[in-house]
C-alpha positions as a printed NumPy array, in Angstrom:
array([[ 26.473, -18.639, -10.428],
       [ 22.727, -18.521, -10.974],
       [ 22.038, -19.246,  -7.281],
       [ 24.366, -16.39 ,  -6.22 ],
       [ 22.569, -13.951,  -8.53 ],
       [ 19.215, -15.003,  -7.048],
       [ 20.546, -14.349,  -3.517],
       [ 21.749, -10.878,  -4.535],
       [ 18.359, -10.062,  -6.037],
       [ 16.706, -11.138,  -2.793],
       [ 19.002,  -8.853,  -0.806],
       [ 18.324,  -5.929,  -3.122],
       [ 14.605,  -6.597,  -3.046],
       [ 14.691,  -6.757,   0.752],
       [ 16.502,  -3.423,   0.999],
       [ 14.172,  -1.893,  -1.592],
       [ 11.103,  -3.102,   0.323],
       [ 12.455,  -1.786,   3.644],
       [ 13.089,   1.668,   2.204],
       [  9.711,   1.598,   0.479],
       [  8.049,   0.84 ,   3.833],
       [  9.973,   3.69 ,   5.419],
       [  8.754,   6.086,   2.7  ],
       [  5.153,   5.008,   3.296],
       [  5.303,   5.865,   6.986],
       [  2.323,   8.011,   7.934],
       [  4.562,  10.486,   9.77 ],
       [  5.573,  11.999,   6.408],
       [  1.967,  12.727,   5.488],
       [  0.581,  13.641,   8.908],
       [  3.287,  15.242,  11.064],
       [  5.49 ,  16.519,   8.229],
       [  2.49 ,  17.452,   6.061],
       [  3.838,  16.119,   2.784],
       [  1.291,  15.961,  -0.001],
       [  0.533,  12.297,  -0.68 ],
       [  1.185,  12.221,  -4.419],
       [  3.014,   9.867,  -6.754],
       [  5.714,  12.476,  -7.451],
       [  6.28 ,  13.206,  -3.753],
       [  6.564,   9.512,  -2.911],
       [  9.082,   8.972,  -5.699],
       [ 11.209,  11.925,  -4.6  ],
       [ 11.046,  10.781,  -0.978],
       [ 12.195,   7.309,  -2.026],
       [ 15.004,   8.914,  -4.039],
       [ 16.182,  10.872,  -1.005],
       [ 16.099,   7.79 ,   1.209],
       [ 17.92 ,   5.688,  -1.385],
       [ 20.503,   8.398,  -2.077],
       [ 21.984,   8.189,   1.404],
       [ 22.297,   4.403,   0.984],
       [ 24.015,   4.841,  -2.388],
       [ 26.378,   7.386,  -0.85 ],
       [ 27.211,   4.878,   1.886],
       [ 27.993,   2.305,  -0.804],
       [ 30.158,   4.714,  -2.764],
       [ 32.049,   5.702,   0.395],
       [ 32.904,   2.054,   1.152],
       [ 33.439,   0.962,  -2.439],
       [ 37.206,   1.358,  -2.143],
       [ 37.393,  -1.469,   0.415],
       [ 34.715,  -3.695,  -1.067],
       [ 33.748,  -3.884,  -4.701],
       [ 29.976,  -3.806,  -4.349],
       [ 29.26 ,  -2.005,  -7.6  ],
       [ 27.152,  -4.918,  -8.969],
       [ 24.926,  -4.844,  -5.867],
       [ 24.286,  -1.105,  -6.098],
       [ 23.823,  -1.245,  -9.872],
       [ 21.256,  -4.001,  -9.416],
       [ 19.552,  -1.957,  -6.674],
       [ 19.426,   1.068,  -8.993],
       [ 17.959,  -1.081, -11.794],
       [ 15.376,  -2.568,  -9.426],
       [ 14.333,   0.88 ,  -8.201],
       [ 13.678,   2.216, -11.686],
       [ 12.114,  -1.008, -12.931],
       [  9.575,  -0.87 , -10.088],
       [  8.82 ,   2.796, -10.767],
       [  8.284,   2.033, -14.441],
       [  5.964,  -0.883, -13.598],
       [  3.98 ,   1.301, -11.194],
       [  3.57 ,   3.989, -13.839],
       [  2.295,   1.409, -16.313],
       [ -0.131,   0.041, -13.709],
       [ -1.44 ,   3.581, -13.208],
       [ -2.277,   3.641, -16.921],
       [  0.489,   5.819, -18.339],
       [  1.189,   5.268, -22.027],
       [  4.545,   4.028, -23.329],
       [  5.445,   7.526, -24.519],
       [  4.481,   9.06 , -21.183],
       [  6.428,   6.429, -19.237],
       [  9.574,   6.952, -21.311],
       [  9.354,  10.736, -20.998],
       [  8.729,  10.581, -17.242],
       [ 11.497,   8.028, -16.681],
       [ 14.062,  10.346, -18.299],
       [ 12.93 ,  13.135, -16.007],
       [ 12.973,  10.867, -12.939],
       [ 16.501,   9.62 , -13.645],
       [ 17.638,  13.244, -13.908],
       [ 15.834,  14.072, -10.633],
       [ 17.442,  11.076,  -8.936],
       [ 20.953,  12.17 ,  -9.882],
       [ 20.254,  15.747,  -8.779],
       [ 18.938,  14.468,  -5.448],
       [ 21.958,  12.17 ,  -5.126],
       [ 24.334,  15.103,  -5.663],
       [ 22.435,  17.182,  -3.085],
       [ 22.42 ,  14.331,  -0.577],
       [ 26.158,  13.809,  -1.055],
       [ 26.686,  17.406,   0.098],
       [ 23.838,  17.304,   2.631],
       [ 25.97 ,  17.304,   5.784],
       [ 27.822,  20.432,   4.637],
       [ 24.637,  22.364,   3.866],
       [ 23.244,  25.039,   6.158],
       [ 19.699,  24.706,   7.487],
       [ 18.506,  27.193,   4.869],
       [ 20.164,  25.22 ,   2.07 ],
       [ 18.588,  22.019,   3.399],
       [ 15.205,  23.76 ,   3.535],
       [ 15.583,  24.86 ,  -0.103],
       [ 16.532,  21.31 ,  -1.091],
       [ 13.493,  19.854,   0.675],
       [ 11.116,  22.421,  -0.811],
       [ 12.502,  21.773,  -4.28 ],
       [ 11.696,  18.062,  -4.238],
       [  8.951,  17.558,  -1.647],
       [  5.623,  19.383,  -1.809],
       [  4.159,  20.291,   1.562],
       [  0.494,  20.622,   2.518],
       [  1.055,  23.343,   5.082],
       [  0.738,  27.074,   4.5  ],
       [  3.323,  27.829,   7.193],
       [  5.835,  25.116,   6.43 ],
       [  8.858,  26.54 ,   8.264],
       [  8.405,  24.289,  11.308],
       [  7.549,  21.329,   9.137],
       [ 10.755,  21.872,   7.202],
       [ 12.727,  22.079,  10.457],
       [ 11.226,  18.756,  11.503],
       [ 12.037,  17.244,   8.11 ],
       [ 15.564,  18.605,   8.326],
       [ 15.984,  16.936,  11.73 ],
       [ 14.544,  13.712,  10.343],
       [ 16.893,  13.671,   7.349],
       [ 19.838,  14.655,   9.562],
       [ 19.123,  11.583,  11.689],
       [ 18.568,   9.413,   8.645],
       [ 21.833,  10.52 ,   7.04 ],
       [ 23.758,   9.812,  10.268],
       [ 22.075,   6.419,  10.491],
       [ 23.085,   5.561,   6.91 ],
       [ 26.68 ,   6.65 ,   7.418],
       [ 26.917,   4.594,  10.621],
       [ 25.255,   1.569,   9.032],
       [ 27.649,  -1.276,   8.317],
       [ 28.069,  -2.177,   4.675],
       [ 27.279,  -5.793,   5.565],
       [ 23.861,  -4.726,   6.854],
       [ 23.228,  -2.751,   3.67 ],
       [ 24.232,  -5.722,   1.522],
       [ 21.964,  -8.028,   3.535],
       [ 19.08 ,  -5.594,   3.209],
       [ 19.026,  -5.389,   7.007],
       [ 17.692,  -1.916,   7.483],
       [ 16.034,  -0.746,  10.699],
       [ 16.022,   3.03 ,  10.963],
       [ 14.998,   4.37 ,  14.359],
       [ 14.307,   8.063,  14.471],
       [ 14.979,   9.79 ,  17.777],
       [ 12.128,  12.302,  17.632],
       [  8.509,  11.868,  18.574],
       [  6.215,  14.729,  17.632],
       [  3.564,  16.195,  19.901],
       [  1.768,  19.454,  19.177],
       [  4.362,  20.457,  16.597],
       [  7.271,  20.181,  19.032],
       [  9.874,  17.461,  19.086],
       [ 11.019,  15.556,  22.143],
       [ 13.926,  13.156,  22.106],
       [ 12.83 ,   9.526,  22.314],
       [ 13.98 ,   6.312,  20.721],
       [ 11.113,   4.987,  18.656],
       [ 10.886,   2.917,  15.539],
       [  9.471,   4.896,  12.666]])
């Protein structure tokens, strides 16, 4: 039993690390002009994780993977809490911020669950609400982000549950950006 739990933690840690690497991709901070702040990174991670959680919820009827996703959720918030403490936040500040972050996560999760049904304007409002952009004219940047998240959501929905449970996560975005315009290409982001 103890060995099995250790394997699950490794899988969750692997998936967590893969999504964390994806959120640290320079394309978010250069081409999409996101402000590189702690809050932005957390919200970006929440968005990326939300589509994975939705995938798990969608397939939960066939496979009971609730313990895996609960452990993944716990790992996510444990790491955020540890990072906040490493940044020097006090216990009171950490507790207050964690309550707010949990609320933000669930709001993002609800928005991501309905993401496919949203119009481009609704998606733009969602992105602006949770991700702060560096650009004065951020309409094109938001369109690029919308395309990115559209691709990411499709990728997550097409991802096999076995790959999610193994932490095998290799998102390939189909857009490469040159001079603010997108051209279809298969590249690993």
